[in-house]
PDB file of N, CA and C in Angstrom:
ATOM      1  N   UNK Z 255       0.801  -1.202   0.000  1.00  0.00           N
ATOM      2  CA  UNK Z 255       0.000   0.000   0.000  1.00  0.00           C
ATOM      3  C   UNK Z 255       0.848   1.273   0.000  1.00  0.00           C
ATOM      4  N   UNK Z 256       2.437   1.391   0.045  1.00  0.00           N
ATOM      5  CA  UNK Z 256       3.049   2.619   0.126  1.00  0.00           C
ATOM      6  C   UNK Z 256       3.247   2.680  -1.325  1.00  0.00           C
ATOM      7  N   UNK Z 257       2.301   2.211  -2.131  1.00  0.00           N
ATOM      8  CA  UNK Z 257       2.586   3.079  -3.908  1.00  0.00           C
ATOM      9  C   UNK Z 257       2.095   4.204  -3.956  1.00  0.00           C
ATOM     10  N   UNK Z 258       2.969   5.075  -4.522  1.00  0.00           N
ATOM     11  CA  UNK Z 258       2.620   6.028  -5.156  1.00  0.00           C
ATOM     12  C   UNK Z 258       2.356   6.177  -5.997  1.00  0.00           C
ATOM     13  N   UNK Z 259       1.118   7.350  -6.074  1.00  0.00           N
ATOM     14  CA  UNK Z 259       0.163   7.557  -7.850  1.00  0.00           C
ATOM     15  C   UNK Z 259       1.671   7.976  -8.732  1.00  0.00           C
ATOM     16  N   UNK Z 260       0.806   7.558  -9.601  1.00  0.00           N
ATOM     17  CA  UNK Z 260       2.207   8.213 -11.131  1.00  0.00           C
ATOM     18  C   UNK Z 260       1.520   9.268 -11.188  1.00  0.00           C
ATOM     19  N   UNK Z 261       2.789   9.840 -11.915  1.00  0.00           N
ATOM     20  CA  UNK Z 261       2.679  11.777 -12.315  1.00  0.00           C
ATOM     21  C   UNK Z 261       2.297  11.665 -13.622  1.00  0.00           C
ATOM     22  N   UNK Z 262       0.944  11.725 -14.350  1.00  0.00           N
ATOM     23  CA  UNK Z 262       0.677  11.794 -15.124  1.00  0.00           C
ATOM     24  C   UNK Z 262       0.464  13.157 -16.053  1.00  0.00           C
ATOM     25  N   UNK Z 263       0.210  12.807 -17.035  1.00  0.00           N
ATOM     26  CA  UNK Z 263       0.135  14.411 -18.070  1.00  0.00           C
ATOM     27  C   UNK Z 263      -1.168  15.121 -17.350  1.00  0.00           C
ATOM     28  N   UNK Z 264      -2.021  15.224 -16.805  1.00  0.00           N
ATOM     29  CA  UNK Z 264      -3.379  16.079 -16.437  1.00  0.00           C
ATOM     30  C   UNK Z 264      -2.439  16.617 -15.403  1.00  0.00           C
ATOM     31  N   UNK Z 265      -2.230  15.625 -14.591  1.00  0.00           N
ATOM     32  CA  UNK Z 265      -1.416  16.145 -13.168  1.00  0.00           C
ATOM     33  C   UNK Z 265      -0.204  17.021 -13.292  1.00  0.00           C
ATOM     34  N   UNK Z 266       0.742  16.696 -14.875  1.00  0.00           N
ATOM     35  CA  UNK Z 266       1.576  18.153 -14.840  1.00  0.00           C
ATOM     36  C   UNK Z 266       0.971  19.086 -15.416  1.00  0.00           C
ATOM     37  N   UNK Z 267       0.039  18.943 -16.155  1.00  0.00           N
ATOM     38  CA  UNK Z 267      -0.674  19.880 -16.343  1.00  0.00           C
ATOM     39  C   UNK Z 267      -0.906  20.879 -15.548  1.00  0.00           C
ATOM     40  N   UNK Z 268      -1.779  20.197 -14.491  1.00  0.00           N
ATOM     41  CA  UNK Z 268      -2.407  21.140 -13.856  1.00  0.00           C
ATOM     42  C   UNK Z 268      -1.162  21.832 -12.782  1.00  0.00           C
ATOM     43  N   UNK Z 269      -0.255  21.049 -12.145  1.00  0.00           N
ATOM     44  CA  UNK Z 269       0.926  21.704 -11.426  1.00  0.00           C
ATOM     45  C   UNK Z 269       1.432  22.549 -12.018  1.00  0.00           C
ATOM     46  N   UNK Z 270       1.542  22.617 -13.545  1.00  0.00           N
ATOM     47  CA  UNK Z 270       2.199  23.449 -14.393  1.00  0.00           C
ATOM     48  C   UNK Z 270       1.385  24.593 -14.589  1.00  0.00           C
ATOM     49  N   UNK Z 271       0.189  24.786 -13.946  1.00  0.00           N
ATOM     50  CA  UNK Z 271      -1.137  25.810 -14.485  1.00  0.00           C
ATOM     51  C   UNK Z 271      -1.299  26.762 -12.942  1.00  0.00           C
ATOM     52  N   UNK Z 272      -0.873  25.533 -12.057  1.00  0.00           N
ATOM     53  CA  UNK Z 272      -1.206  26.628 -10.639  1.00  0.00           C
ATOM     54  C   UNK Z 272       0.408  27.395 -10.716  1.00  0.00           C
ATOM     55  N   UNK Z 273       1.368  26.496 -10.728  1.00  0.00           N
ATOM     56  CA  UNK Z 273       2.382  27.304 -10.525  1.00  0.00           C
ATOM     57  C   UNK Z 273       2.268  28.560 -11.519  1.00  0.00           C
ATOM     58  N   UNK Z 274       2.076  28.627 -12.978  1.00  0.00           N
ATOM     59  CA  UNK Z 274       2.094  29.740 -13.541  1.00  0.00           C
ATOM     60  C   UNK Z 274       1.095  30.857 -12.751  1.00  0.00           C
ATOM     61  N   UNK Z 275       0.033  30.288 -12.108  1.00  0.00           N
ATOM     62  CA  UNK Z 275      -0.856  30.874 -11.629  1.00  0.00           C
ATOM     63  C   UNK Z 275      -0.054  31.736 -10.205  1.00  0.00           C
ATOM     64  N   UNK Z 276       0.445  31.322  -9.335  1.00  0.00           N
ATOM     65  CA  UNK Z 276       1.321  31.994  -8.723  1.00  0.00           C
ATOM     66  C   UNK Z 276       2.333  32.747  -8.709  1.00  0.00           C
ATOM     67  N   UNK Z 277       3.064  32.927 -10.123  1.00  0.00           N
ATOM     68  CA  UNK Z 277       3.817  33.265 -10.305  1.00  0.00           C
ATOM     69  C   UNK Z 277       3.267  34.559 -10.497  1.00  0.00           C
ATOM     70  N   UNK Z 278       1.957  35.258 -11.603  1.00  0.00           N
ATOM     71  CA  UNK Z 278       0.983  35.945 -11.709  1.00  0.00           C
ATOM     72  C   UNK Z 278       1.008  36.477 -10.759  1.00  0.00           C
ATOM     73  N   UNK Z 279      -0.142  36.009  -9.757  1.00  0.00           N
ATOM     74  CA  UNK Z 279       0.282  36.473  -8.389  1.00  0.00           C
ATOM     75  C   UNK Z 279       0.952  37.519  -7.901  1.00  0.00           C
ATOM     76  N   UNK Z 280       2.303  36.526  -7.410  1.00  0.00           N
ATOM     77  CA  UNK Z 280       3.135  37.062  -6.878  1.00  0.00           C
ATOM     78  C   UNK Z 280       3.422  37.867  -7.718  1.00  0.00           C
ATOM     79  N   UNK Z 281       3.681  38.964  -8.762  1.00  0.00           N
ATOM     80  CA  UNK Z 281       4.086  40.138  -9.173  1.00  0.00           C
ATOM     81  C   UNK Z 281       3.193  41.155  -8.211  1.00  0.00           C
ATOM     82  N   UNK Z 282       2.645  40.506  -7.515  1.00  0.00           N
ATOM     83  CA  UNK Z 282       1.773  41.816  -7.265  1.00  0.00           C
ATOM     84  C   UNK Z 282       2.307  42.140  -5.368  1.00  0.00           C
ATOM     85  N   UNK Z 283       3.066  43.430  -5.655  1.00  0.00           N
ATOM     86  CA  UNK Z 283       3.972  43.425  -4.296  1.00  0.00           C
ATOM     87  C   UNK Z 283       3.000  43.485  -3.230  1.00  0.00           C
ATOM     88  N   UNK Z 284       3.588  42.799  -1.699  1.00  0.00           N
ATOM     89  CA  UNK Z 284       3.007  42.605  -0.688  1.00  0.00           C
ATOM     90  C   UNK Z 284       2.211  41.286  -0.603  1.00  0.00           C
ATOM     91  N   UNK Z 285       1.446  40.874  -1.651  1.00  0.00           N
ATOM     92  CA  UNK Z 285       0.998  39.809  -1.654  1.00  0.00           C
ATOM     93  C   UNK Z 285       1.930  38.592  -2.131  1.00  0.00           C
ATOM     94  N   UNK Z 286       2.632  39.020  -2.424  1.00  0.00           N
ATOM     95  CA  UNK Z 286       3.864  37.950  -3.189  1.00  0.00           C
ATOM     96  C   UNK Z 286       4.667  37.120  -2.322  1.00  0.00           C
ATOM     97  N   UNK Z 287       4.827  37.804  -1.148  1.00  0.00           N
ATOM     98  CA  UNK Z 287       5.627  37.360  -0.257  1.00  0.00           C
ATOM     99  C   UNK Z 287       4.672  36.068   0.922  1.00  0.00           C
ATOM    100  N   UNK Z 288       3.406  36.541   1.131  1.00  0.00           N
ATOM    101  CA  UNK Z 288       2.032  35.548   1.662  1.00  0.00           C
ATOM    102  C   UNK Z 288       2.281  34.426   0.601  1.00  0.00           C
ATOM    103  N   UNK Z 289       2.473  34.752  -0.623  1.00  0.00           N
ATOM    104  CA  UNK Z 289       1.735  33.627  -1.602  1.00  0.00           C
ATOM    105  C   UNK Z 289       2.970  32.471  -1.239  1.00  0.00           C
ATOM    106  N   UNK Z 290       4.337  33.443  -1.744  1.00  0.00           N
ATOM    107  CA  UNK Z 290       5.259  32.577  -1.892  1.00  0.00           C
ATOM    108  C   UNK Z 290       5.143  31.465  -0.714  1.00  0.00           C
ATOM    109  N   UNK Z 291       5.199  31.840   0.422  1.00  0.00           N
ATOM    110  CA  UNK Z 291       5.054  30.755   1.581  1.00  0.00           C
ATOM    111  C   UNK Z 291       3.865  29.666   1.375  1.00  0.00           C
ATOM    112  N   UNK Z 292       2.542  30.007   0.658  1.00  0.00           N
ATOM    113  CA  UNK Z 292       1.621  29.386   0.314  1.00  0.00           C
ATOM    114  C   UNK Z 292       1.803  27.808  -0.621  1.00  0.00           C
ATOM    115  N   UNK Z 293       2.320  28.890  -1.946  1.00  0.00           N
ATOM    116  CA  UNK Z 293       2.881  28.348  -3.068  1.00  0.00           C
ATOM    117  C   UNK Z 293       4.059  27.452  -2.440  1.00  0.00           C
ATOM    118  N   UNK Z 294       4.832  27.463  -1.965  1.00  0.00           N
ATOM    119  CA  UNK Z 294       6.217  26.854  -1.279  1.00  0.00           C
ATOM    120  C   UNK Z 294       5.328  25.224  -0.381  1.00  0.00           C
ATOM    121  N   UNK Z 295       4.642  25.279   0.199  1.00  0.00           N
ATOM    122  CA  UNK Z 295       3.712  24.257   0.781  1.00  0.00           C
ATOM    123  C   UNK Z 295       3.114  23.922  -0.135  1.00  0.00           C
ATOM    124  N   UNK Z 296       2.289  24.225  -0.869  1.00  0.00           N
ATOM    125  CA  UNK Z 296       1.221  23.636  -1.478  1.00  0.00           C
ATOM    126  C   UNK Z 296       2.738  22.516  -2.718  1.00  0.00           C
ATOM    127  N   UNK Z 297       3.047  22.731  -3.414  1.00  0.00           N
ATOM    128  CA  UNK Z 297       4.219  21.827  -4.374  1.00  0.00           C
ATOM    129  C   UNK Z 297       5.032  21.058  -3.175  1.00  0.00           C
ATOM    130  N   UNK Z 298       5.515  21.772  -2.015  1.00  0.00           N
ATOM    131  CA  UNK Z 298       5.954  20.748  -1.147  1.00  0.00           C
ATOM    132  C   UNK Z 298       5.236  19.461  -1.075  1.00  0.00           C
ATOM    133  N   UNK Z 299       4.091  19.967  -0.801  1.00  0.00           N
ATOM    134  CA  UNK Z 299       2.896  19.020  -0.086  1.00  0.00           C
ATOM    135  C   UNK Z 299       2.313  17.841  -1.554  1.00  0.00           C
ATOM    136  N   UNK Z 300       2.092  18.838  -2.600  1.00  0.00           N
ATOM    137  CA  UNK Z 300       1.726  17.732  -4.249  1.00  0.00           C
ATOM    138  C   UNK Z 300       2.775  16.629  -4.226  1.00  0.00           C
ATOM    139  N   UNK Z 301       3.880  17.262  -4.273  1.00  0.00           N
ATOM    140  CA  UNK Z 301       5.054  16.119  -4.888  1.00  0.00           C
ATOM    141  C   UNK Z 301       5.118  15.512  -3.958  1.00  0.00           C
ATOM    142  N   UNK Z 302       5.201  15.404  -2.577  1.00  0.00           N
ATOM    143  CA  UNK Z 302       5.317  14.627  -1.228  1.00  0.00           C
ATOM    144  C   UNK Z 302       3.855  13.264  -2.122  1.00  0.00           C
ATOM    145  N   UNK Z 303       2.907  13.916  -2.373  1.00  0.00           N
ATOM    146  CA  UNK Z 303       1.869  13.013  -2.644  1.00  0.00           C
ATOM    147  C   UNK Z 303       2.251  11.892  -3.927  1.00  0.00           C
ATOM    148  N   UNK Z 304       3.065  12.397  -4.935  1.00  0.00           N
ATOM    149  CA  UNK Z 304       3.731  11.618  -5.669  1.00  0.00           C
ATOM    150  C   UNK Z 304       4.776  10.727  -5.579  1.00  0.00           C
ATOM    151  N   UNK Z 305       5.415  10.855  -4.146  1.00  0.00           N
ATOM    152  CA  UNK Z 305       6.666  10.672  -3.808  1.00  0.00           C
ATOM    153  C   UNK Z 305       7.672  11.122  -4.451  1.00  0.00           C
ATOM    154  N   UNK Z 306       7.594  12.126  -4.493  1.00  0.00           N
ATOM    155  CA  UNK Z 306       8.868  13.442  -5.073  1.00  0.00           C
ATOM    156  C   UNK Z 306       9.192  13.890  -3.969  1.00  0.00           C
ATOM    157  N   UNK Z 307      10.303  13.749  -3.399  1.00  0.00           N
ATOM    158  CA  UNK Z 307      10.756  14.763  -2.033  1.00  0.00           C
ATOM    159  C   UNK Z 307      11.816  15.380  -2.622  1.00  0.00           C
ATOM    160  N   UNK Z 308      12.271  16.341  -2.108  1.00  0.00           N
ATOM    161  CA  UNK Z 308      13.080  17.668  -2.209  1.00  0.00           C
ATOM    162  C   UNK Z 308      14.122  17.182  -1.426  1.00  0.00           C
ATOM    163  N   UNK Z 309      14.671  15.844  -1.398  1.00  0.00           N
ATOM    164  CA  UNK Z 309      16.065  15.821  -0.632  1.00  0.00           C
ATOM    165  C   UNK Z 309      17.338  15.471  -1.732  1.00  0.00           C
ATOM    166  N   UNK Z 310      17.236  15.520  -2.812  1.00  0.00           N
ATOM    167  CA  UNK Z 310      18.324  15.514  -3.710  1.00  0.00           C
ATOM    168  C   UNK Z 310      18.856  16.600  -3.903  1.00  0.00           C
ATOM    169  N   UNK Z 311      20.425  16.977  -4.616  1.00  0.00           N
ATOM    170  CA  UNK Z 311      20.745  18.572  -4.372  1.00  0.00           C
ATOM    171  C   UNK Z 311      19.878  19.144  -5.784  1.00  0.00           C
ATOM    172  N   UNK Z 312      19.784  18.451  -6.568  1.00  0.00           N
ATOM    173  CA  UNK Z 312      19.329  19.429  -7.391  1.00  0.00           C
ATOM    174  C   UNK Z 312      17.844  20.212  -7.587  1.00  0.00           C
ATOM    175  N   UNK Z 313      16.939  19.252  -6.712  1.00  0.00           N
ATOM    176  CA  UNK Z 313      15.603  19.799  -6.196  1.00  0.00           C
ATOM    177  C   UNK Z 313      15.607  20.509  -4.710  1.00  0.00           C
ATOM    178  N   UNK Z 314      16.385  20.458  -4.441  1.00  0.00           N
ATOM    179  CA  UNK Z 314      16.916  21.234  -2.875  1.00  0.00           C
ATOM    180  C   UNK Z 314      17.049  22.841  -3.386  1.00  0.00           C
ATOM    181  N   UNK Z 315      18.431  22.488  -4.138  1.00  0.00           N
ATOM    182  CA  UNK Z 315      18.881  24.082  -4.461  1.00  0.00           C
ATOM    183  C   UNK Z 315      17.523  24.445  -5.452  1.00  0.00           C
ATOM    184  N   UNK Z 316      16.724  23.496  -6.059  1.00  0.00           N
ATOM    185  CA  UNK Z 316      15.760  24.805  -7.132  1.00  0.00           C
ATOM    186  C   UNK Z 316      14.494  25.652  -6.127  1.00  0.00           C
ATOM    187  N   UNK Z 317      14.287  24.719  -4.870  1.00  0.00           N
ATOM    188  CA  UNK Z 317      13.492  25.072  -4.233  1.00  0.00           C
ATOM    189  C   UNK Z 317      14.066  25.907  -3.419  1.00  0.00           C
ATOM    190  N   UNK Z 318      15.194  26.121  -2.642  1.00  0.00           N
ATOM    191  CA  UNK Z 318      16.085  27.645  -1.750  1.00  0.00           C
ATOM    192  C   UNK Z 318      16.203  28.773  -3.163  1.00  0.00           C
ATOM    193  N   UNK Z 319      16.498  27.951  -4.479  1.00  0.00           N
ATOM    194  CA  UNK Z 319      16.440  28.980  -5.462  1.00  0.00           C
ATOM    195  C   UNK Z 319      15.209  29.549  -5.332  1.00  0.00           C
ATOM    196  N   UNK Z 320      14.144  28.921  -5.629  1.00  0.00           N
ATOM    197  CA  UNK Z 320      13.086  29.601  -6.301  1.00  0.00           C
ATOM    198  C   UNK Z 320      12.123  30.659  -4.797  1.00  0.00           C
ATOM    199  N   UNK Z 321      12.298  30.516  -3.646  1.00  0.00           N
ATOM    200  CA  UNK Z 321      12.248  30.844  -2.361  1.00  0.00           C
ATOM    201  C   UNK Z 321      13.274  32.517  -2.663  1.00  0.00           C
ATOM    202  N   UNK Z 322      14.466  32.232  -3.313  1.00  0.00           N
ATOM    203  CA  UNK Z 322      15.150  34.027  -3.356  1.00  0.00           C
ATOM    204  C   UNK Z 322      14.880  34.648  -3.887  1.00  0.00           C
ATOM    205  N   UNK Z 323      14.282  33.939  -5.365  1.00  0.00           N
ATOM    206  CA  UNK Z 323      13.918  34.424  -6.260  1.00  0.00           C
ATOM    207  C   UNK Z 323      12.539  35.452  -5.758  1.00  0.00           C
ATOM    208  N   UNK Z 324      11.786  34.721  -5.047  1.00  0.00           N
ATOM    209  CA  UNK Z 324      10.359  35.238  -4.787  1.00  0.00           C
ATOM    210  C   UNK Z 324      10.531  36.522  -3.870  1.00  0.00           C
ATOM    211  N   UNK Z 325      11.182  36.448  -2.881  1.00  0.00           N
ATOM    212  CA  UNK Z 325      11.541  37.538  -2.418  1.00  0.00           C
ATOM    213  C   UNK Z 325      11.995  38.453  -2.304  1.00  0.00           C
ATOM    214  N   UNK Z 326      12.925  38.418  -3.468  1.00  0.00           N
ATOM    215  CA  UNK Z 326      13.527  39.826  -4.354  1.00  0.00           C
ATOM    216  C   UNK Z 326      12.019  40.458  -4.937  1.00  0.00           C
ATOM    217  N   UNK Z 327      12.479  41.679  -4.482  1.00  0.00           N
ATOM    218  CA  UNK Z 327      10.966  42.624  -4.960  1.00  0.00           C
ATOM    219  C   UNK Z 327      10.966  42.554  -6.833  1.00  0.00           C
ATOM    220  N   UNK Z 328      12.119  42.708  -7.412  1.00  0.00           N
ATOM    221  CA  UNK Z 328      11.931  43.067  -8.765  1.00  0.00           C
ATOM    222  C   UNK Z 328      12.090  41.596  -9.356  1.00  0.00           C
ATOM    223  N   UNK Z 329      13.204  40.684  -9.094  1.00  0.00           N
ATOM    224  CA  UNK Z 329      13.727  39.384  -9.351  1.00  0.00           C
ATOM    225  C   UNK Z 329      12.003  38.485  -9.766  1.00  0.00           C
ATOM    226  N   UNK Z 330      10.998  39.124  -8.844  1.00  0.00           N
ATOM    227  CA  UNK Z 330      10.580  37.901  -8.130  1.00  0.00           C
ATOM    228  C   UNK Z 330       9.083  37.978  -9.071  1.00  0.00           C
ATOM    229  N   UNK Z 331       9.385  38.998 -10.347  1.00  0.00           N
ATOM    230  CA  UNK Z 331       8.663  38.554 -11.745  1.00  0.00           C
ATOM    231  C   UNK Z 331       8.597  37.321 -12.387  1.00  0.00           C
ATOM    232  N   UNK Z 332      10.063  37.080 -12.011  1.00  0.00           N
ATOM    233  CA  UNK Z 332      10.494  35.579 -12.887  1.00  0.00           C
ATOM    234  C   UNK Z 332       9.555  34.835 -12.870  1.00  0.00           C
ATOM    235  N   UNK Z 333       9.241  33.746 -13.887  1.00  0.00           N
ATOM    236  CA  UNK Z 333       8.226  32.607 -13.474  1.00  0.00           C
ATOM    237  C   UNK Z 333       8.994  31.508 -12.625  1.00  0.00           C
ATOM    238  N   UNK Z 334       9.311  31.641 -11.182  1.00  0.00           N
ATOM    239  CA  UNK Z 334      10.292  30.772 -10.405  1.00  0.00           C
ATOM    240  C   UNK Z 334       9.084  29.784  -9.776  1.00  0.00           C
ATOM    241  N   UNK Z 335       8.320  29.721  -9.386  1.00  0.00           N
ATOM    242  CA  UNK Z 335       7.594  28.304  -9.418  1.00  0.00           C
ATOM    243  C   UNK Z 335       7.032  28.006 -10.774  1.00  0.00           C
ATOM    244  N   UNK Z 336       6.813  28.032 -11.678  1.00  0.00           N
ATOM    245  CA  UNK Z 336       6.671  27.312 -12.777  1.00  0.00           C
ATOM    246  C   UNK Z 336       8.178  26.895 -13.215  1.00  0.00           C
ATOM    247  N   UNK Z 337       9.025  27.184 -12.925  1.00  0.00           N
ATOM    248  CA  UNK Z 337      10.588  26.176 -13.116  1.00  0.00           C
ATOM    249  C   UNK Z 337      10.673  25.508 -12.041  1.00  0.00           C
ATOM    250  N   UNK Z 338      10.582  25.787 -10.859  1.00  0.00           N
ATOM    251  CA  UNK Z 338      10.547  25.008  -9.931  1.00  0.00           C
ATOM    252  C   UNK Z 338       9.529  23.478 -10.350  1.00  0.00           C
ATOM    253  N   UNK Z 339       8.543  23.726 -10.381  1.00  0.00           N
ATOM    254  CA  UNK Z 339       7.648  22.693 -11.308  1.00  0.00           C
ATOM    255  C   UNK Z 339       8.476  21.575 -12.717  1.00  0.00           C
ATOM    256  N   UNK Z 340       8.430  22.247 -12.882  1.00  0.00           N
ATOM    257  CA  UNK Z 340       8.825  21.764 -14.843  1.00  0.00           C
ATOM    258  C   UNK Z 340      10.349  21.013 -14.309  1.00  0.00           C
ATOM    259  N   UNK Z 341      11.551  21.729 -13.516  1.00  0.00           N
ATOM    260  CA  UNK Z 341      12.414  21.509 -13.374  1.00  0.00           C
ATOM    261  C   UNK Z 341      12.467  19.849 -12.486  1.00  0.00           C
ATOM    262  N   UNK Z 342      11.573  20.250 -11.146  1.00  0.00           N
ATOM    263  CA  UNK Z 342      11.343  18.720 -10.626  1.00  0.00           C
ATOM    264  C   UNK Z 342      10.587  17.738 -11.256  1.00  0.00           C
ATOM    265  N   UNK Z 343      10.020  17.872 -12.054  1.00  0.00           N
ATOM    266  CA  UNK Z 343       9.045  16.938 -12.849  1.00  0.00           C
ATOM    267  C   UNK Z 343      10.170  16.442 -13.656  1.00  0.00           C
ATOM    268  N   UNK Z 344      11.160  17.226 -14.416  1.00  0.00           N
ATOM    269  CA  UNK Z 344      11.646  16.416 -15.391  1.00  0.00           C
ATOM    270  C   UNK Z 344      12.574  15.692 -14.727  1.00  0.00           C
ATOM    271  N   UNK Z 345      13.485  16.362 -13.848  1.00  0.00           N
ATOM    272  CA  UNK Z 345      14.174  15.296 -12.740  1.00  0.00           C
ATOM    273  C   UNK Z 345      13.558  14.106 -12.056  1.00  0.00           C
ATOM    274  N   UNK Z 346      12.319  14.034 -11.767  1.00  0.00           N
ATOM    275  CA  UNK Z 346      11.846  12.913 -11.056  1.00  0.00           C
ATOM    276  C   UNK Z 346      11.633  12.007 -12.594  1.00  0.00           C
ATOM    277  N   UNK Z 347      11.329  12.351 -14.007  1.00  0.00           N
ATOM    278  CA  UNK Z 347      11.181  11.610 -14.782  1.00  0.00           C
ATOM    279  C   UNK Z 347      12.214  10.824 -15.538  1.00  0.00           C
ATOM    280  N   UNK Z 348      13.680  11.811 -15.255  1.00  0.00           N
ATOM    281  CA  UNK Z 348      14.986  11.190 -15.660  1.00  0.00           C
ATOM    282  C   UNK Z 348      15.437  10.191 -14.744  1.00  0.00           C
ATOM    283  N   UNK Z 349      14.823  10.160 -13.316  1.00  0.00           N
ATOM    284  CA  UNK Z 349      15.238   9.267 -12.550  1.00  0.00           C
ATOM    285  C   UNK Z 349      14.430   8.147 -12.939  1.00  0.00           C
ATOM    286  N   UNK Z 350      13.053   7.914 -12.663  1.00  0.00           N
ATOM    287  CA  UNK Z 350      12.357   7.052 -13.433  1.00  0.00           C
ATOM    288  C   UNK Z 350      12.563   5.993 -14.880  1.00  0.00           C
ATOM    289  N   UNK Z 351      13.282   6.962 -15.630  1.00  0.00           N
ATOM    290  CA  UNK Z 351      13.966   6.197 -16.964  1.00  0.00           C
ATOM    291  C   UNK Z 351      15.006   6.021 -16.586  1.00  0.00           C
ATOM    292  N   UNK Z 352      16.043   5.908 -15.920  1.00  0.00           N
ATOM    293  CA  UNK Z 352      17.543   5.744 -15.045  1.00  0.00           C
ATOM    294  C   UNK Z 352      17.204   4.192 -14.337  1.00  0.00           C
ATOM    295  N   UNK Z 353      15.563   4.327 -13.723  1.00  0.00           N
ATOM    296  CA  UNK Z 353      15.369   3.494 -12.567  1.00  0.00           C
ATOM    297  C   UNK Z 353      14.946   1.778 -13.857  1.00  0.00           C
ATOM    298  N   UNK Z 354      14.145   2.658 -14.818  1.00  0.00           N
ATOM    299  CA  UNK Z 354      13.965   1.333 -15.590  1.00  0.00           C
ATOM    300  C   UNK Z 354      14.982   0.608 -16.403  1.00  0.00           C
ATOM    301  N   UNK Z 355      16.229   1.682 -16.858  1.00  0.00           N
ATOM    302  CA  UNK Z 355      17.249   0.609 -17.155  1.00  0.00           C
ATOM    303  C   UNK Z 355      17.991  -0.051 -16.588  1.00  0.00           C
ATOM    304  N   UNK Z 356      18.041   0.064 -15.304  1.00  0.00           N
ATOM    305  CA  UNK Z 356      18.977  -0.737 -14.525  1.00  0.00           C
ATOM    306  C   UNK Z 356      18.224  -1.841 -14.696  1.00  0.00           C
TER     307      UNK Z 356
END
């Protein structure tokens, strides 16, 4: 019973639709900084549900990345949770094809 759902195309979809959706957002100063902490849990909490955890370095550093990014007042236009997104998705999917050729 500890399987985890697969990350399917609806499901990056839609991760790929809120994060842009936050990113939106957050341009809008004062509220950006609420969201980011929001936004920062809520993808914590999705990928935890996929079994994606954030303890490898390269999903570590995108997530302290995308956390500086947000809090720089001007920086924090960037779309940094929609890379944060896209970036762990494709990493958890290179591991996945890594995991089936062994």
């Amino acid at each position: 019973m500890d399987e985890n759902p697969e990350l399917i195309g609806s499901t990056i979809a839609l991760m790929s639709g809120v994060a842009l959706l936050f990113d939106v957002i957050s341009a809008i100063p004062l509220i950006g900084n609420l969201l980011g902490i929001l936004a920062g849990l809520t993808f914590y909490l999705w990928f935890k549900k996929y079994g994606i955890h954030f303890n490898t370095p390269t999903r570590a550093i995108t997530m302290i990345v995308t956390f500086i990014i947000e809090a720089l007042p001007v920086v924090s236009a960037l779309p940094a949770w929609t890379a944060l997104v896209l970036i762990t998705i494709l990493s958890h999917k290179a591991e996945e094809k890594l995991n089936m050729v062994k």
